[in-house]
Short mmCIF file of C-alpha atoms in Angstrom, two decimals:
data_model
loop_
_atom_site.label_atom_id
_atom_site.label_comp_id
_atom_site.label_asym_id
_atom_site.label_seq_id
_atom_site.Cartn_x
_atom_site.Cartn_y
_atom_site.Cartn_z
CA MET A 20 60.88 31.78 94.75
CA THR A 21 61.59 28.70 92.68
CA VAL A 22 61.23 27.22 89.22
CA THR A 23 60.62 23.51 88.80
CA PHE A 24 60.89 21.13 85.87
CA GLU A 25 57.09 21.04 85.89
CA ASP A 26 57.08 24.83 85.40
CA ILE A 27 59.35 24.40 82.38
CA GLN A 28 57.12 21.69 80.95
CA ALA A 29 54.11 23.99 81.45
CA ALA A 30 55.98 26.80 79.67
CA ARG A 31 56.75 24.42 76.80
CA ASP A 32 53.05 23.62 76.43
CA ARG A 33 52.05 27.28 76.82
CA ILE A 34 54.27 28.55 73.99
CA ALA A 35 53.89 25.51 71.72
CA GLY A 36 53.25 26.46 68.11
CA GLN A 37 54.20 30.10 68.67
CA VAL A 38 57.99 29.74 68.96
CA ASP A 39 60.18 27.69 66.64
CA ARG A 40 61.76 24.51 67.94
CA THR A 41 65.33 25.17 66.83
CA PRO A 42 67.47 22.35 65.43
CA VAL A 43 70.19 20.44 67.29
CA ARG A 44 73.00 19.21 65.07
CA HIS A 45 76.31 17.43 65.48
CA SER A 46 79.13 19.59 64.11
CA ARG A 47 81.90 17.52 62.58
CA ARG A 48 83.96 20.59 61.75
CA LEU A 49 83.81 22.07 65.25
CA SER A 50 84.49 18.62 66.70
CA GLN A 51 87.65 18.39 64.60
CA ALA A 52 88.68 21.89 65.64
CA THR A 53 88.19 21.33 69.40
CA GLY A 54 88.73 17.62 70.08
CA ALA A 55 85.30 17.32 71.70
CA GLU A 56 82.16 15.81 70.17
CA VAL A 57 80.29 19.05 69.62
CA TRP A 58 76.52 19.38 69.36
CA VAL A 59 75.01 22.80 68.65
CA LYS A 60 71.50 24.08 69.30
CA PHE A 61 70.92 26.81 66.75
CA ASP A 62 68.89 29.36 68.68
CA ASN A 63 70.14 32.03 66.27
CA LEU A 64 67.47 30.66 63.92
CA HIS A 65 64.56 32.01 65.95
CA PHE A 66 62.56 34.66 64.09
CA THR A 67 64.06 37.44 66.26
CA GLY A 68 67.53 35.85 66.15
CA SER A 69 67.98 34.69 69.74
CA PHE A 70 66.85 32.33 72.52
CA LYS A 71 64.93 35.10 74.29
CA GLU A 72 61.64 34.36 72.54
CA ARG A 73 60.67 31.44 74.79
CA GLY A 74 60.98 33.39 78.03
CA ALA A 75 59.42 36.56 76.67
CA LEU A 76 56.37 34.79 75.27
CA ASN A 77 55.92 32.64 78.36
CA ARG A 78 55.93 35.74 80.58
CA LEU A 79 53.59 37.71 78.32
CA LEU A 80 51.09 34.85 78.31
CA GLN A 81 51.03 34.97 82.11
CA LEU A 82 49.90 38.61 82.22
CA THR A 83 46.38 39.42 83.37
CA PRO A 84 44.03 41.16 80.89
CA ASP A 85 44.52 44.44 82.76
CA GLU A 86 48.30 44.10 82.61
CA MET A 87 48.15 43.38 78.89
CA ARG A 88 46.13 46.56 78.38
CA ARG A 89 48.59 48.69 80.39
CA GLY A 90 51.60 47.37 78.51
CA VAL A 91 55.08 46.29 79.52
CA VAL A 92 58.49 47.91 79.84
CA ALA A 93 61.92 46.31 79.89
CA ALA A 94 65.61 47.18 79.79
CA SER A 95 67.56 45.26 77.19
CA ALA A 96 70.66 45.41 75.00
CA GLY A 97 68.52 44.03 72.21
CA ASN A 98 67.57 40.36 72.20
CA HIS A 99 65.03 40.43 75.05
CA ALA A 100 63.80 43.67 73.52
CA GLN A 101 63.15 42.14 70.12
CA ALA A 102 61.49 39.08 71.60
CA LEU A 103 59.13 41.16 73.75
CA ALA A 104 58.43 43.56 70.89
CA TYR A 105 57.62 40.79 68.42
CA HIS A 106 55.40 38.69 70.66
CA GLY A 107 53.89 41.75 72.35
CA GLY A 108 52.88 42.96 68.90
CA ARG A 109 51.34 39.58 68.08
CA LEU A 110 49.34 39.60 71.33
CA GLY A 111 48.35 43.28 71.19
CA VAL A 112 50.45 44.23 74.25
CA PRO A 113 52.11 47.69 74.09
CA VAL A 114 55.88 47.36 74.60
CA THR A 115 58.41 50.01 75.65
CA ILE A 116 62.10 49.11 75.64
CA VAL A 117 64.94 51.06 77.26
CA MET A 118 68.30 50.41 75.60
CA PRO A 119 71.75 51.61 76.64
CA GLU A 120 73.74 53.92 74.40
CA GLY A 121 75.96 51.96 72.03
CA THR A 122 73.50 49.11 71.49
CA PRO A 123 74.20 47.64 68.01
CA PHE A 124 72.07 49.24 65.31
CA THR A 125 70.78 45.87 64.16
CA LYS A 126 69.17 45.30 67.57
CA VAL A 127 67.72 48.81 67.84
CA ASP A 128 66.27 48.65 64.33
CA GLY A 129 64.99 45.12 64.86
CA THR A 130 63.15 46.15 68.02
CA ARG A 131 61.55 49.17 66.38
CA SER A 132 60.55 47.13 63.34
CA HIS A 133 58.37 44.96 65.60
CA GLY A 134 56.45 48.01 66.78
CA ALA A 135 58.01 48.71 70.18
CA ASN A 136 58.70 52.19 71.52
CA VAL A 137 62.49 52.36 71.96
CA VAL A 138 64.05 54.70 74.52
CA ILE A 139 67.84 55.11 74.42
CA HIS A 140 69.01 55.90 77.94
CA GLY A 141 72.13 55.30 80.00
CA LEU A 142 75.65 54.15 79.29
CA ASP A 143 75.04 50.59 80.46
CA PHE A 144 72.36 48.04 81.33
CA THR A 145 72.15 49.23 84.95
CA ALA A 146 71.26 52.79 83.96
CA SER A 147 68.73 51.51 81.41
CA THR A 148 67.10 49.36 84.07
CA GLU A 149 66.76 52.35 86.38
CA GLU A 150 64.98 54.27 83.62
CA ALA A 151 62.70 51.30 82.92
CA HIS A 152 61.76 51.19 86.61
CA ARG A 153 60.99 54.92 86.48
CA LEU A 154 58.68 54.38 83.50
CA ARG A 155 57.01 51.49 85.31
CA ASP A 156 56.27 53.75 88.28
CA THR A 157 55.15 56.81 86.29
CA GLU A 158 53.35 55.20 83.35
CA GLY A 159 51.83 52.13 84.99
CA PHE A 160 53.68 49.62 82.80
CA VAL A 161 54.47 46.09 83.95
CA PHE A 162 58.24 45.65 84.24
CA ILE A 163 59.53 42.43 82.70
CA SER A 164 63.13 41.68 83.58
CA ALA A 165 65.29 40.09 80.89
CA PHE A 166 66.31 37.40 83.40
CA ASP A 167 65.28 38.05 87.04
CA ASP A 168 61.78 36.63 86.70
CA GLU A 169 60.42 33.14 87.29
CA GLY A 170 58.32 33.20 84.12
CA ILE A 171 61.35 34.19 82.07
CA VAL A 172 63.52 31.47 83.63
CA ALA A 173 60.87 28.81 83.05
CA GLY A 174 60.53 29.83 79.41
CA GLN A 175 64.29 29.77 78.85
CA GLY A 176 64.39 26.31 80.41
CA VAL A 177 62.51 24.98 77.38
CA CYS A 178 65.79 25.38 75.49
CA GLY A 179 67.46 22.84 77.77
CA LEU A 180 64.46 20.51 77.63
CA GLU A 181 64.54 20.50 73.82
CA PHE A 182 68.32 20.05 73.76
CA LEU A 183 68.25 16.92 75.96
CA GLU A 184 65.30 15.48 74.04
CA ASP A 185 67.25 15.81 70.78
CA ALA A 186 70.70 14.88 72.16
CA PRO A 187 70.11 12.73 75.27
CA ASP A 188 73.68 11.38 75.42
CA LEU A 189 75.38 14.71 76.13
CA ASP A 190 78.02 14.74 78.86
CA ALA A 191 77.95 18.50 79.35
CA LEU A 192 76.25 21.76 78.43
CA ILE A 193 78.19 25.01 78.08
CA ILE A 194 75.90 28.03 78.39
CA PRO A 195 76.64 31.79 78.31
CA ILE A 196 75.76 33.79 81.43
CA GLY A 197 74.62 37.39 81.47
CA GLY A 198 71.77 37.85 83.91
CA GLY A 199 71.53 34.08 84.32
CA GLY A 200 68.05 33.28 83.02
CA LEU A 201 69.19 30.87 80.30
CA ILE A 202 71.65 28.89 82.41
CA ALA A 203 69.20 28.69 85.32
CA GLY A 204 66.34 27.36 83.21
CA CYS A 205 68.52 25.00 81.16
CA SER A 206 70.25 23.65 84.27
CA ILE A 207 66.94 22.80 85.92
CA ALA A 208 65.62 21.07 82.82
CA ALA A 209 68.83 19.23 81.97
CA LYS A 210 69.46 17.99 85.51
CA ALA A 211 65.86 16.76 85.80
CA MET A 212 66.23 14.78 82.57
CA LYS A 213 69.81 13.61 83.12
CA PRO A 214 71.05 14.11 86.70
CA ASP A 215 74.71 13.37 85.91
CA ILE A 216 75.03 15.92 83.10
CA ARG A 217 77.67 18.57 83.79
CA ILE A 218 76.75 22.25 83.45
CA PHE A 219 79.33 24.93 82.69
CA GLY A 220 78.73 28.65 82.41
CA VAL A 221 80.61 31.21 80.32
CA GLU A 222 81.19 34.86 81.18
CA ALA A 223 83.06 37.70 79.49
CA ALA A 224 86.22 38.73 81.36
CA MET A 225 84.90 42.29 81.52
CA TYR A 226 81.63 41.18 83.19
CA PRO A 227 82.27 38.22 85.56
CA SER A 228 79.26 38.92 87.79
CA PHE A 229 78.19 35.28 88.40
CA SER A 230 81.77 34.23 89.20
CA ALA A 231 82.27 37.14 91.59
CA ARG A 232 79.02 36.49 93.42
CA ARG A 233 79.84 32.80 93.73
CA ALA A 234 83.21 33.73 95.26
CA GLY A 235 81.60 36.24 97.61
CA LEU A 236 83.34 39.17 95.97
CA PRO A 237 81.97 42.43 94.57
CA PRO A 238 81.91 42.19 90.77
CA VAL A 239 84.39 44.36 88.89
CA CYS A 240 82.63 44.97 85.60
CA GLY A 241 82.94 47.44 82.77
CA GLY A 242 84.25 48.03 79.29
CA ALA A 243 83.16 47.54 75.70
CA THR A 244 82.90 43.82 74.98
CA ILE A 245 81.92 42.09 71.77
CA ALA A 246 79.68 39.94 73.99
CA GLU A 247 77.37 42.83 74.83
CA GLY A 248 74.44 40.45 75.23
CA ILE A 249 75.99 39.12 78.46
CA ALA A 250 77.52 42.40 79.62
CA ILE A 251 75.57 42.44 82.88
CA LYS A 252 77.09 43.97 86.01
CA ALA A 253 74.93 41.99 88.43
CA VAL A 254 73.53 38.51 87.83
CA GLY A 255 69.86 38.22 88.74
CA ASP A 256 68.93 37.11 92.26
CA ILE A 257 66.44 34.49 91.09
CA PRO A 258 68.63 32.90 88.40
CA PHE A 259 71.69 32.87 90.64
CA ALA A 260 69.86 31.12 93.46
CA LEU A 261 68.53 28.51 91.02
CA ALA A 262 71.70 27.96 88.98
CA ASP A 263 74.45 28.16 91.58
CA PRO A 264 73.88 24.67 93.05
CA LEU A 265 73.65 23.11 89.57
CA VAL A 266 76.55 24.76 87.72
CA GLU A 267 79.87 22.93 88.08
CA ASP A 268 82.09 25.81 87.00
CA VAL A 269 82.03 29.16 85.22
CA ILE A 270 84.65 29.78 82.53
CA VAL A 271 85.68 33.40 82.07
CA CYS A 272 86.71 34.13 78.49
CA ALA A 273 88.80 36.91 76.96
CA GLU A 274 87.69 39.02 74.01
CA GLU A 275 89.96 37.07 71.69
CA ASP A 276 88.12 33.85 72.61
CA PHE A 277 84.74 35.34 71.67
CA GLU A 278 86.12 36.76 68.42
CA ARG A 279 87.62 33.45 67.40
CA ALA A 280 84.36 31.65 68.19
CA VAL A 281 82.29 34.08 66.09
CA SER A 282 84.74 33.58 63.24
CA LEU A 283 84.68 29.78 63.45
CA PHE A 284 80.90 29.65 63.50
CA ALA A 285 80.94 31.71 60.30
CA THR A 286 83.76 29.91 58.51
CA LEU A 287 83.32 26.31 59.71
CA GLU A 288 79.63 26.02 60.60
CA LYS A 289 78.44 28.58 58.00
CA THR A 290 76.20 30.33 60.51
CA VAL A 291 76.17 33.77 62.14
CA ALA A 292 76.73 34.13 65.88
CA GLU A 293 76.90 37.29 67.95
CA GLY A 294 79.60 37.56 70.59
CA ALA A 295 77.46 36.32 73.47
CA GLY A 296 75.88 33.65 71.28
CA ALA A 297 79.32 32.20 70.57
CA GLY A 298 80.22 32.03 74.27
CA GLY A 299 79.95 28.25 74.56
CA LEU A 300 82.37 27.74 71.70
CA ALA A 301 84.67 30.43 73.12
CA ALA A 302 84.94 28.45 76.37
CA LEU A 303 85.58 25.23 74.48
CA LEU A 304 88.32 26.81 72.37
CA ALA A 305 89.98 28.31 75.46
CA ASN A 306 89.94 24.98 77.34
CA PRO A 307 90.29 22.19 74.76
CA GLU A 308 91.92 19.66 77.12
CA ARG A 309 89.17 20.02 79.68
CA PHE A 310 86.50 18.84 77.25
CA ARG A 311 88.50 16.60 74.94
CA GLY A 312 86.55 13.45 74.06
CA MET A 313 83.37 14.63 75.81
CA LYS A 314 79.98 15.00 74.17
CA VAL A 315 79.42 18.71 74.63
CA GLY A 316 76.29 20.73 73.90
CA LEU A 317 76.63 24.39 72.93
CA VAL A 318 73.66 26.76 72.89
CA LEU A 319 74.30 29.17 70.03
CA CYS A 320 71.99 31.57 71.77
CA GLY A 321 71.98 34.54 69.40
CA GLY A 322 72.97 35.75 65.95
CA ASN A 323 72.17 39.47 66.13
CA ILE A 324 75.60 40.85 65.38
CA ASP A 325 76.03 44.13 63.55
CA ALA A 326 77.24 43.52 59.98
CA ARG A 327 80.13 45.95 60.38
CA MET A 328 81.25 44.25 63.60
CA LEU A 329 81.07 40.83 61.95
CA ALA A 330 83.31 42.12 59.16
CA VAL A 331 85.76 43.52 61.72
CA VAL A 332 85.88 40.24 63.63
CA LEU A 333 86.48 38.18 60.51
CA ASN A 334 89.26 40.50 59.35
CA ARG A 335 90.87 40.50 62.81
CA GLU A 336 90.90 36.71 62.78
CA MET A 337 92.64 36.80 59.41
CA VAL A 338 95.27 39.05 60.99
CA ARG A 339 95.72 36.61 63.89
CA GLU A 340 96.18 33.74 61.45
CA ARG A 341 98.57 35.89 59.36
CA ARG A 342 96.31 35.50 56.35
CA LEU A 343 96.17 39.29 56.27
CA ILE A 344 99.52 40.92 56.94
CA VAL A 345 101.26 44.27 56.47
CA TYR A 346 104.84 44.42 55.19
CA ARG A 347 106.50 47.74 56.05
CA ILE A 348 109.35 48.46 53.65
CA LEU A 349 111.82 51.35 53.73
CA SER A 350 113.17 52.02 50.24
CA ASP A 351 114.26 54.63 47.74
CA ASP A 352 111.54 56.88 46.39
CA ARG A 353 112.03 56.40 42.66
CA PRO A 354 109.87 55.48 39.67
CA GLY A 355 109.09 51.79 39.37
CA ILE A 356 109.99 50.82 42.95
CA LEU A 357 106.40 50.00 43.91
CA SER A 358 105.83 47.85 40.83
CA ALA A 359 109.08 46.00 41.56
CA MET A 360 107.95 45.18 45.10
CA ALA A 361 104.50 44.19 43.82
CA ALA A 362 106.11 41.84 41.32
CA VAL A 363 108.04 40.07 44.07
CA ILE A 364 104.86 39.63 46.12
CA GLY A 365 102.83 38.50 43.11
CA ASP A 366 105.43 35.98 41.97
CA VAL A 367 105.02 34.04 45.24
CA GLY A 368 101.22 34.21 45.20
CA GLY A 369 100.48 37.13 47.53
CA ASN A 370 97.39 39.24 46.86
CA ILE A 371 97.94 42.96 47.51
CA ILE A 372 94.95 44.52 49.28
CA ASP A 373 96.20 48.03 50.04
CA VAL A 374 99.31 50.21 49.75
CA VAL A 375 100.18 53.30 51.80
CA HIS A 376 103.13 55.60 51.01
CA ASN A 377 104.69 57.71 53.75
CA ARG A 378 107.21 60.30 52.55
CA LEU A 379 106.93 62.73 55.47
CA ALA A 380 108.02 60.59 58.44
CA LEU A 381 111.15 62.22 59.87
CA ASP A 382 112.90 58.87 60.39
CA VAL A 383 112.67 58.26 56.61
CA PRO A 384 115.41 59.79 54.40
CA ALA A 385 114.34 62.76 52.30
CA LYS A 386 114.92 60.73 49.14
CA GLY A 387 113.24 57.67 50.54
CA ALA A 388 109.74 56.45 51.32
CA GLU A 389 108.08 54.03 53.68
CA PHE A 390 105.63 51.58 52.12
CA ASP A 391 102.96 49.71 54.08
CA ILE A 392 101.75 46.91 51.82
CA MET A 393 98.78 44.89 53.06
CA VAL A 394 98.79 41.41 51.57
CA GLU A 395 96.38 38.49 51.70
CA THR A 396 98.21 35.17 52.18
CA ARG A 397 97.24 31.52 52.32
CA ASP A 398 98.52 30.97 55.85
CA SER A 399 101.36 31.82 58.24
CA ALA A 400 103.95 29.80 56.29
CA HIS A 401 103.00 31.64 53.09
CA ALA A 402 103.38 34.97 54.91
CA ASP A 403 106.93 33.98 55.86
CA GLU A 404 107.64 32.91 52.28
CA ILE A 405 106.58 36.32 50.95
CA GLY A 406 108.66 38.12 53.57
CA GLN A 407 111.73 36.05 52.70
CA ALA A 408 111.25 36.73 48.98
CA LEU A 409 111.25 40.49 49.68
CA LYS A 410 114.38 40.18 51.81
CA ASP A 411 116.10 38.12 49.11
CA GLN A 412 115.56 41.04 46.72
CA GLY A 413 117.26 43.41 49.15
CA TYR A 414 114.24 45.08 50.70
CA ALA A 415 114.48 45.95 54.41
CA LEU A 416 111.18 45.20 56.04
CA ARG A 417 109.27 44.36 59.14
CA MET A 418 105.96 42.54 59.11
CA GLY A 419 102.88 43.95 60.86
#
């Protein structure tokens, strides 16, 4: 099996006018933050919020009339699901999606809103895939893999084709890897258009399936990652065979890298990225010297992050930057003590967010109390200034 640049061009023509051509923009803020010249393709702006639309529509349009009547089934953590559901609904193709337990509500609700039948089954993508295969065999559906399918790979390759048309001077592309459909298609397109372009993949440390297969090792995968869109235990056979010769290296990123990237997309670029969608930026942030001075293209491949999780990530980043900090103070339990501490914090510009009293801890004197005061600060230096002001007033504290 193979996918050629001509297949990708045919997919581009096949889906033309039915899928948005997402913008490519130079990011001055991300360039300043990383030291590279950063260009972003905003695939989070697709109607269903991710890059998956191109592949899903291309594959649906290749079904026979009989297959369209029977309907399709797929296993997906959400983005492939929404893309199939939306375009299946447009084309009158019945769609059934099997999702693993724990899939973000925004992706489950989005899939259902497009008219698909959603089945929640299994603790991970592997178990969901097994159930989708069972439904294929018992119900007569056509199984459409999220990545291990030539039609899917060709459709995803349109992303790379568009990227190089809009930013032909790129030195490198950094692309997240789950099952491998996006990096396979984009690598084929980009290398056909610019043979010397460098292709880098990104995987979550909990799911390094492409890296393990490349090294000839069994993948050790598992755990709850913020990058659930690329939490795949086994990269697809077709995408791996296509991408492996074209990908220079795969960068494995920690959870903190993904969180920081999601936060920077929100605060610097003013756009929403899910964990997997921010993978390219995560790799760039974790390896700034490797890409310094290069013209680097990042595919922001999805923005379907649960609102609660986005809030958690942004708050956690504030904690890392010490813009949100807890001062734990052991003091006498007497009237006015809390207002006195609050006055010290307020006088140096701290904003108190929350206060917790603890009078029952056994390591606190019976006539004392432990105060956890959460404070919003300007930056790390301001956090130190507030702490020093409290110490200067005689309060014994440790900062959380």
